[in-house]
Short mmCIF file of C-alpha atoms in Angstrom, two decimals:
data_model
loop_
_atom_site.label_atom_id
_atom_site.label_comp_id
_atom_site.label_asym_id
_atom_site.label_seq_id
_atom_site.Cartn_x
_atom_site.Cartn_y
_atom_site.Cartn_z
CA MET A 1 112.86 116.54 28.39
CA GLU A 2 112.14 113.22 26.93
CA SER A 3 116.45 112.66 27.85
CA ASP A 4 116.04 113.24 31.53
CA LYS A 5 113.03 111.15 32.11
CA THR A 6 114.55 108.22 30.12
CA ILE A 7 118.04 109.28 32.48
CA ALA A 8 115.86 109.35 35.81
CA THR A 9 114.30 106.15 34.24
CA ASN A 10 117.41 104.07 33.97
CA ASN A 11 119.37 105.55 37.52
CA ASN A 12 116.08 103.92 39.27
CA PRO A 13 114.92 101.08 37.48
CA SER A 14 111.49 99.91 39.22
CA PRO A 15 112.58 96.03 41.68
CA ALA A 16 112.90 93.68 40.20
CA ARG A 17 109.94 90.38 40.29
CA ARG A 18 111.20 88.45 42.95
CA SER A 19 111.97 84.70 41.89
CA TRP A 20 109.99 82.43 44.09
CA ARG A 21 113.04 80.21 44.94
CA SER A 22 114.07 83.99 46.94
CA ARG A 23 111.11 83.38 49.08
CA LEU A 24 112.00 80.11 50.47
CA ILE A 25 112.90 79.78 54.22
CA VAL A 26 114.59 77.24 56.13
CA GLU A 27 112.38 76.30 58.99
CA PRO A 28 111.22 73.33 56.28
CA LEU A 29 114.55 72.18 55.75
CA THR A 30 115.80 71.87 59.43
CA VAL A 31 112.74 70.13 60.84
CA THR A 32 112.69 67.42 58.01
CA PHE A 33 117.14 67.47 58.74
CA MET A 34 115.39 67.18 62.74
CA LEU A 35 113.15 64.46 61.30
CA ALA A 36 116.04 62.40 60.53
CA TYR A 37 118.06 62.27 63.12
CA GLY A 38 114.72 61.56 65.52
CA LEU A 39 114.91 58.19 63.76
CA LEU A 40 118.80 57.79 64.25
CA VAL A 41 118.51 57.95 67.85
CA THR A 42 116.57 55.55 68.78
CA ILE A 43 117.21 52.79 65.95
CA ARG A 44 121.26 52.95 66.40
CA VAL A 45 120.72 51.51 69.75
CA GLU A 46 117.72 49.12 69.36
CA TYR A 47 120.20 47.40 66.63
CA LEU A 48 123.07 47.35 68.48
CA ASN A 49 121.47 45.55 70.93
CA LYS A 50 119.20 43.38 68.19
CA ARG A 51 123.38 42.15 67.37
CA LEU A 52 124.56 41.53 70.31
CA SER A 53 121.72 39.71 70.96
CA GLU A 54 122.17 36.97 68.27
CA GLU A 55 126.13 37.35 69.02
CA ALA A 56 125.40 36.55 72.36
CA ASN A 57 122.45 33.49 71.90
CA PHE A 58 119.61 35.53 73.30
CA THR A 59 116.50 36.00 71.70
CA GLN A 60 114.93 38.77 71.78
CA PRO A 61 111.53 39.50 70.93
CA SER A 62 109.57 40.07 68.50
CA THR A 63 107.40 43.26 68.51
CA ASN A 64 107.24 42.73 73.29
CA THR A 65 109.96 43.37 74.82
CA SER A 66 108.05 41.84 78.23
CA VAL A 67 109.77 38.14 78.06
CA VAL A 68 112.82 39.66 79.26
CA CYS A 69 110.86 40.72 82.82
CA SER A 70 109.67 36.86 82.16
CA LEU A 71 113.34 35.37 82.81
CA ASN A 72 114.41 33.78 85.41
CA THR A 73 117.18 35.92 86.91
CA SER A 74 119.29 33.15 88.33
CA SER A 75 118.95 32.16 85.22
CA GLU A 76 122.12 30.93 82.38
CA GLU A 77 119.36 32.88 79.99
CA TYR A 78 119.49 36.52 82.10
CA ASP A 79 122.84 36.45 82.44
CA ARG A 80 123.30 36.80 78.83
CA TYR A 81 120.79 38.90 78.97
CA LEU A 82 122.53 41.69 81.65
CA GLU A 83 125.45 40.60 79.42
CA VAL A 84 124.32 42.37 76.41
CA GLN A 85 122.60 44.89 78.62
CA THR A 86 126.58 46.05 79.28
CA GLN A 87 127.36 45.32 75.55
CA THR A 88 124.98 47.37 74.03
CA SER A 89 126.46 50.38 76.88
CA TYR A 90 129.26 50.10 76.32
CA TRP A 91 129.00 49.79 72.25
CA THR A 92 126.64 52.80 73.15
CA LEU A 93 129.08 55.36 74.39
CA TYR A 94 132.12 54.20 71.90
CA LEU A 95 130.20 54.48 69.11
CA ALA A 96 129.27 58.45 71.02
CA VAL A 97 132.27 59.20 71.53
CA ALA A 98 134.05 58.55 68.20
CA GLN A 99 130.57 60.68 67.08
CA SER A 100 131.21 64.03 69.79
CA ILE A 101 135.57 64.48 69.79
CA PRO A 102 135.24 65.17 65.91
CA ALA A 103 132.27 67.31 66.34
CA LEU A 104 134.53 68.88 68.80
CA PHE A 105 137.49 70.51 66.38
CA SER A 106 134.74 70.73 63.12
CA ALA A 107 132.08 73.17 65.30
CA ASN A 108 134.86 75.22 64.96
CA PHE A 109 136.09 75.19 61.78
CA LEU A 110 131.99 75.23 60.00
CA GLY A 111 130.98 78.45 62.45
CA ALA A 112 133.82 80.43 60.96
CA LEU A 113 133.77 79.32 57.43
CA SER A 114 129.92 80.33 57.92
CA ASP A 115 130.60 83.61 58.70
CA ALA A 116 133.27 83.74 55.43
CA ARG A 117 131.13 81.83 52.81
CA GLY A 118 127.62 81.83 53.46
CA ARG A 119 125.50 79.47 55.81
CA ARG A 120 124.59 76.81 52.65
CA ILE A 121 128.35 75.79 52.50
CA ALA A 122 128.08 75.10 56.08
CA MET A 123 124.94 73.59 56.06
CA LEU A 124 125.68 70.66 53.83
CA PHE A 125 128.97 69.57 55.83
CA PRO A 126 126.25 68.02 58.46
CA ILE A 127 123.74 66.40 55.50
CA VAL A 128 126.60 64.73 54.08
CA GLY A 129 127.83 63.30 57.86
CA PHE A 130 124.32 61.93 58.22
CA ALA A 131 124.18 60.71 54.47
CA ILE A 132 128.02 58.57 54.97
CA TYR A 133 126.20 57.74 58.63
CA SER A 134 122.74 55.90 56.68
CA ILE A 135 124.70 54.07 54.25
CA VAL A 136 127.35 52.85 56.26
CA TYR A 137 124.44 52.01 59.46
CA ALA A 138 122.09 49.69 55.64
CA LEU A 139 124.89 48.07 54.79
CA VAL A 140 125.80 46.89 58.35
CA ALA A 141 121.86 45.76 59.40
CA GLN A 142 121.96 45.02 55.98
CA PHE A 143 124.81 42.40 55.20
CA HIS A 144 125.45 41.53 58.54
CA TRP A 145 128.53 43.49 58.52
CA SER A 146 131.04 43.21 62.02
CA LEU A 147 129.86 45.56 64.16
CA TYR A 148 133.27 48.33 63.95
CA ILE A 149 131.97 49.28 60.66
CA LEU A 150 130.27 50.96 62.19
CA PHE A 151 133.23 53.90 63.86
CA ALA A 152 133.44 54.96 59.32
CA GLY A 153 129.62 56.13 60.01
CA ALA A 154 130.30 58.20 63.00
CA ILE A 155 133.28 59.37 62.85
CA PRO A 156 132.62 61.14 59.25
CA LEU A 157 129.38 62.83 60.66
CA GLY A 158 131.20 63.88 64.08
CA LEU A 159 133.59 65.10 61.00
CA CYS A 160 130.62 67.28 59.42
CA GLY A 161 129.69 68.69 62.78
CA ASP A 162 126.96 66.37 63.72
CA PHE A 163 123.48 67.53 64.11
CA LEU A 164 124.30 70.97 66.70
CA THR A 165 125.70 72.40 63.15
CA LEU A 166 123.32 72.65 61.14
CA VAL A 167 120.56 73.63 63.74
CA ALA A 168 123.35 76.62 64.24
CA CYS A 169 123.20 77.43 60.80
CA SER A 170 120.05 77.47 60.38
CA PHE A 171 119.15 80.03 63.55
CA ALA A 172 121.99 82.12 62.29
CA TYR A 173 120.46 81.74 58.18
CA VAL A 174 117.57 83.44 60.45
CA ALA A 175 119.63 86.48 61.86
CA ASP A 176 120.82 87.38 58.55
CA THR A 177 117.19 87.48 56.85
CA THR A 178 115.55 89.49 59.43
CA THR A 179 114.90 93.14 61.06
CA SER A 180 115.53 92.57 65.00
CA LYS A 181 111.71 93.24 65.08
CA GLN A 182 110.95 90.14 63.78
CA ARG A 183 113.83 88.31 64.33
CA THR A 184 112.66 87.18 68.23
CA TYR A 185 109.30 85.39 66.63
CA ARG A 186 111.28 83.80 63.87
CA MET A 187 113.32 81.76 66.67
CA VAL A 188 110.85 81.13 68.56
CA ILE A 189 108.77 79.12 66.17
CA LEU A 190 112.48 77.49 64.38
CA GLU A 191 112.86 76.11 69.02
CA CYS A 192 109.39 74.69 68.15
CA LEU A 193 109.41 73.16 64.84
CA THR A 194 113.31 71.60 65.64
CA THR A 195 112.12 69.74 68.79
CA LEU A 196 108.72 68.63 67.03
CA GLY A 197 110.75 67.33 63.77
CA ALA A 198 112.98 65.12 66.23
CA GLY A 199 109.95 63.89 68.76
CA ALA A 200 108.07 63.27 65.35
CA GLY A 201 110.85 60.86 64.43
CA GLN A 202 111.17 59.14 67.58
CA VAL A 203 107.64 58.48 67.92
CA LEU A 204 107.30 57.07 64.04
CA VAL A 205 110.91 54.91 64.55
CA GLY A 206 109.43 52.81 67.09
CA PHE A 207 106.19 51.48 64.31
CA MET A 208 108.64 51.88 61.43
CA ILE A 209 111.16 48.96 62.80
CA GLU A 210 108.42 47.05 63.75
CA ALA A 211 106.84 47.29 60.87
CA ILE A 212 109.35 47.30 58.17
CA GLY A 213 113.06 45.93 60.53
CA TYR A 214 116.10 48.62 60.08
CA PRO A 215 117.97 48.88 56.41
CA PRO A 216 114.82 50.46 55.35
CA VAL A 217 114.65 53.00 57.92
CA TYR A 218 118.22 53.94 57.61
CA TYR A 219 117.76 54.18 53.24
CA ALA A 220 114.48 56.27 53.97
CA ILE A 221 116.78 58.66 56.81
CA LEU A 222 119.22 58.71 53.52
CA CYS A 223 116.48 59.68 50.59
CA ILE A 224 115.56 62.74 53.73
CA MET A 225 119.16 63.64 53.30
CA VAL A 226 118.94 63.77 49.66
CA LEU A 227 115.70 65.91 49.60
CA CYS A 228 117.98 68.27 52.49
CA THR A 229 120.15 68.12 49.61
CA LEU A 230 118.07 69.59 46.81
CA TYR A 231 116.57 72.26 49.43
CA VAL A 232 119.94 73.98 50.77
CA TYR A 233 120.42 74.08 46.33
CA LEU A 234 117.69 75.78 45.70
CA LEU A 235 118.01 77.96 49.38
CA PRO A 236 119.33 81.73 48.87
CA GLU A 237 122.51 82.88 50.97
CA SER A 238 121.87 84.59 53.43
CA HIS A 239 125.62 85.58 55.10
CA PRO A 240 126.25 89.47 54.56
CA SER A 241 129.70 88.42 53.14
CA VAL A 242 128.11 86.96 50.18
CA THR A 243 125.06 88.63 49.74
CA GLY A 244 126.52 92.46 50.42
CA LYS A 245 122.95 93.13 51.73
CA VAL A 246 122.54 93.75 55.61
CA PRO A 247 120.52 91.39 57.86
CA GLY A 248 116.34 91.28 57.16
CA GLU A 249 116.75 92.60 53.93
CA GLN A 250 115.53 89.74 51.25
CA PRO A 251 118.34 87.83 49.34
CA ALA A 252 118.06 88.62 46.39
CA ASP A 253 120.18 87.03 44.26
CA ILE A 254 119.40 82.83 44.31
CA VAL A 255 122.93 81.53 43.75
CA PRO A 256 125.55 84.41 44.61
CA SER A 257 129.00 84.07 43.85
CA PRO A 258 131.57 83.66 46.99
CA ARG A 259 133.63 86.11 48.05
CA SER A 260 136.49 87.02 45.73
CA ASP A 261 138.78 88.12 49.01
CA PHE A 262 138.16 84.84 50.46
CA ASN A 263 141.59 83.20 51.32
CA MET A 264 141.68 79.07 52.34
CA ALA A 265 145.32 80.46 54.74
CA LYS A 266 144.45 83.32 56.12
CA PHE A 267 141.54 81.61 57.24
CA PHE A 268 142.77 78.82 59.27
CA ARG A 269 145.67 81.30 60.92
CA SER A 270 142.51 83.48 61.97
CA LEU A 271 140.46 80.51 63.36
CA ALA A 272 144.35 78.86 64.85
CA ASP A 273 144.70 82.71 66.48
CA LEU A 274 141.63 81.65 68.51
CA PHE A 275 143.24 79.68 70.45
CA ARG A 276 146.40 81.36 71.52
CA PRO A 277 146.91 83.33 74.86
CA ASP A 278 146.09 86.28 75.53
CA PRO A 279 145.82 88.60 78.41
CA LYS A 280 141.70 88.76 77.83
CA GLY A 281 142.58 85.06 78.65
CA ARG A 282 139.81 84.08 74.86
CA CYS A 283 142.36 81.65 74.90
CA TRP A 284 140.69 79.37 77.67
CA LYS A 285 137.61 81.35 77.56
CA MET A 286 137.58 78.49 73.82
CA ILE A 287 138.43 75.68 75.80
CA SER A 288 135.71 76.21 77.78
CA TYR A 289 133.52 76.33 75.38
CA ASN A 290 134.73 73.88 73.29
CA TYR A 291 134.79 71.85 76.25
CA ILE A 292 130.99 72.29 76.83
CA LEU A 293 129.95 71.79 73.39
CA PHE A 294 131.52 68.29 73.59
CA GLN A 295 130.15 67.59 77.20
CA SER A 296 126.87 68.34 75.76
CA ILE A 297 126.56 66.44 72.77
CA LEU A 298 128.05 63.74 74.43
CA MET A 299 125.45 63.90 76.89
CA ILE A 300 122.22 64.35 74.60
CA VAL A 301 123.56 61.18 72.54
CA SER A 302 124.40 59.45 75.79
CA PHE A 303 121.73 59.96 76.94
CA LEU A 304 118.82 59.61 74.35
CA SER A 305 121.04 56.12 73.96
CA THR A 306 120.82 54.45 77.08
CA ASN A 307 116.86 55.29 77.85
CA VAL A 308 116.46 53.12 75.37
CA LEU A 309 117.85 50.65 77.20
CA PHE A 310 116.89 51.68 80.25
CA ALA A 311 112.76 51.54 79.16
CA GLU A 312 113.41 48.00 77.23
CA GLY A 313 114.62 46.28 81.07
CA GLU A 314 113.65 45.53 84.34
CA PRO A 315 110.62 47.04 85.34
CA PHE A 316 109.26 48.42 82.16
CA CYS A 317 109.53 46.15 79.50
CA TRP A 318 107.97 48.11 76.67
CA SER A 319 108.06 47.78 73.68
CA ALA A 320 110.35 49.63 70.33
CA ALA A 321 106.71 52.02 69.86
CA LEU A 322 106.97 52.59 73.40
CA ILE A 323 109.86 54.26 73.88
CA GLY A 324 109.44 55.70 70.38
CA ILE A 325 106.73 57.81 71.61
CA PHE A 326 107.79 58.37 75.11
CA ASN A 327 111.78 59.70 73.64
CA GLY A 328 110.00 61.61 71.26
CA LEU A 329 107.64 63.30 73.79
CA THR A 330 111.32 64.04 75.49
CA PHE A 331 112.66 66.07 73.23
CA ILE A 332 109.24 67.88 72.73
CA PHE A 333 108.65 68.90 76.44
CA ALA A 334 112.59 69.75 76.01
CA GLY A 335 111.29 72.27 73.29
CA LEU A 336 108.36 73.36 75.21
CA GLY A 337 110.45 73.73 78.48
CA LEU A 338 113.13 75.75 76.72
CA VAL A 339 110.57 78.60 75.04
CA VAL A 340 108.28 79.19 77.68
CA GLY A 341 110.92 77.74 80.41
CA GLY A 342 113.88 79.62 79.06
CA TYR A 343 111.86 83.33 78.53
CA VAL A 344 110.30 83.35 81.52
CA LEU A 345 113.34 82.69 83.78
CA ARG A 346 115.10 85.66 81.27
CA LEU A 347 112.73 87.75 82.70
CA PHE A 348 114.35 87.20 86.72
CA PHE A 349 117.68 85.50 86.16
CA SER A 350 120.84 87.10 84.24
CA ASP A 351 122.06 83.72 81.19
CA HIS A 352 124.77 82.54 83.30
CA CYS A 353 122.10 81.98 86.73
CA THR A 354 118.99 80.56 83.51
CA MET A 355 122.20 77.94 82.55
CA GLN A 356 122.68 76.60 85.49
CA ILE A 357 119.59 76.09 86.59
CA SER A 358 118.91 74.54 83.69
CA MET A 359 121.62 72.57 84.60
CA LEU A 360 120.30 71.54 87.86
CA SER A 361 117.05 70.54 85.83
CA PHE A 362 118.18 67.83 83.34
CA VAL A 363 120.17 66.23 87.21
CA ALA A 364 117.10 65.67 88.20
CA CYS A 365 115.56 63.94 85.55
CA LEU A 366 118.30 62.28 86.05
CA VAL A 367 117.48 60.74 89.71
CA MET A 368 114.17 60.75 88.51
CA THR A 369 114.67 58.08 85.74
CA ALA A 370 117.64 56.43 87.46
CA TYR A 371 115.26 55.50 90.58
CA SER A 372 112.10 55.21 88.56
CA LYS A 373 110.37 51.82 88.99
CA THR A 374 106.99 52.70 87.32
CA ASN A 375 106.27 54.28 83.41
CA VAL A 376 104.14 57.06 85.53
CA VAL A 377 107.34 58.33 87.79
CA LEU A 378 109.66 57.48 84.24
CA PHE A 379 107.25 60.33 82.47
CA CYS A 380 106.89 62.64 85.20
CA GLY A 381 111.20 62.27 84.95
CA GLU A 382 111.09 63.28 81.43
#
């Protein structure tokens, strides 16, 4: 009888105590990463404007841009100001394209890689990309290197998937580790934290530029990326193909072993098969989805960057701190609109119709911003 109890105990061992690392969730990583992204959105345009002003012998005011609005429109100084704004716009566009085009291809690779090898490895790519980006920009700002070196930061960032890859992996992580009842609630929380993190970074960056200058802000971003890397290392893997668990179960293995049957050559072949023509039109759908992704990244980067130049000029003449607050509110209201408006619209419209309504609202925002002449109208447009 005693031996039977022993066998039963061995066959049904009591559940082991969960490690504190197994209780970690992905939300702190996402909000911290988006805080760093919010810092980058404004500072890169501000720095370009500063450097191009120096090269054009145009003196930018240190704390308040209202000096620009006091320039005589027929003066040579005003012509230099217009030239600086034009060159800054061009540089912003070139860097945005250099960042967006590689992301068009890397996003597919990293998405498939996360399904095959787990979420954590895919999360590390954009973190490394942002670390390289911040190092390059910090060195250029500190040692006044050529602006062309900035492409050495923008291109690797795109190749690493940009910020959307980490955000997408975070949502996938939540889907892997929650039940159907928990999933919607956690998704909403994650979406709110994503926009709040980026918005907080936007608000902080203006005050940081005025207080400590450009290089320290880039080094602060690098430190944030180091913290994110450490958190990813501690974060348990979530994907069922790696953990062997079904979605909704708490991951038990802190550092699980990758799938032993994974074959890199087969992985690339299956990825290429997605773009091969087939009777169902999958190839064209994939091309269309990638084009939409490319346009989305390009519009987000370009719109937020253009806002900085637009608010610095006439008739607004905003300071860096006020521009940061403005861009921060843009992120926050966009997140609230996505959570509240997206939920309400989907009660009455299909997904495609909801997407079209969101596009029309963005067009309306662009039109209001373009024709804004007062601060109130500009804020209402956002």
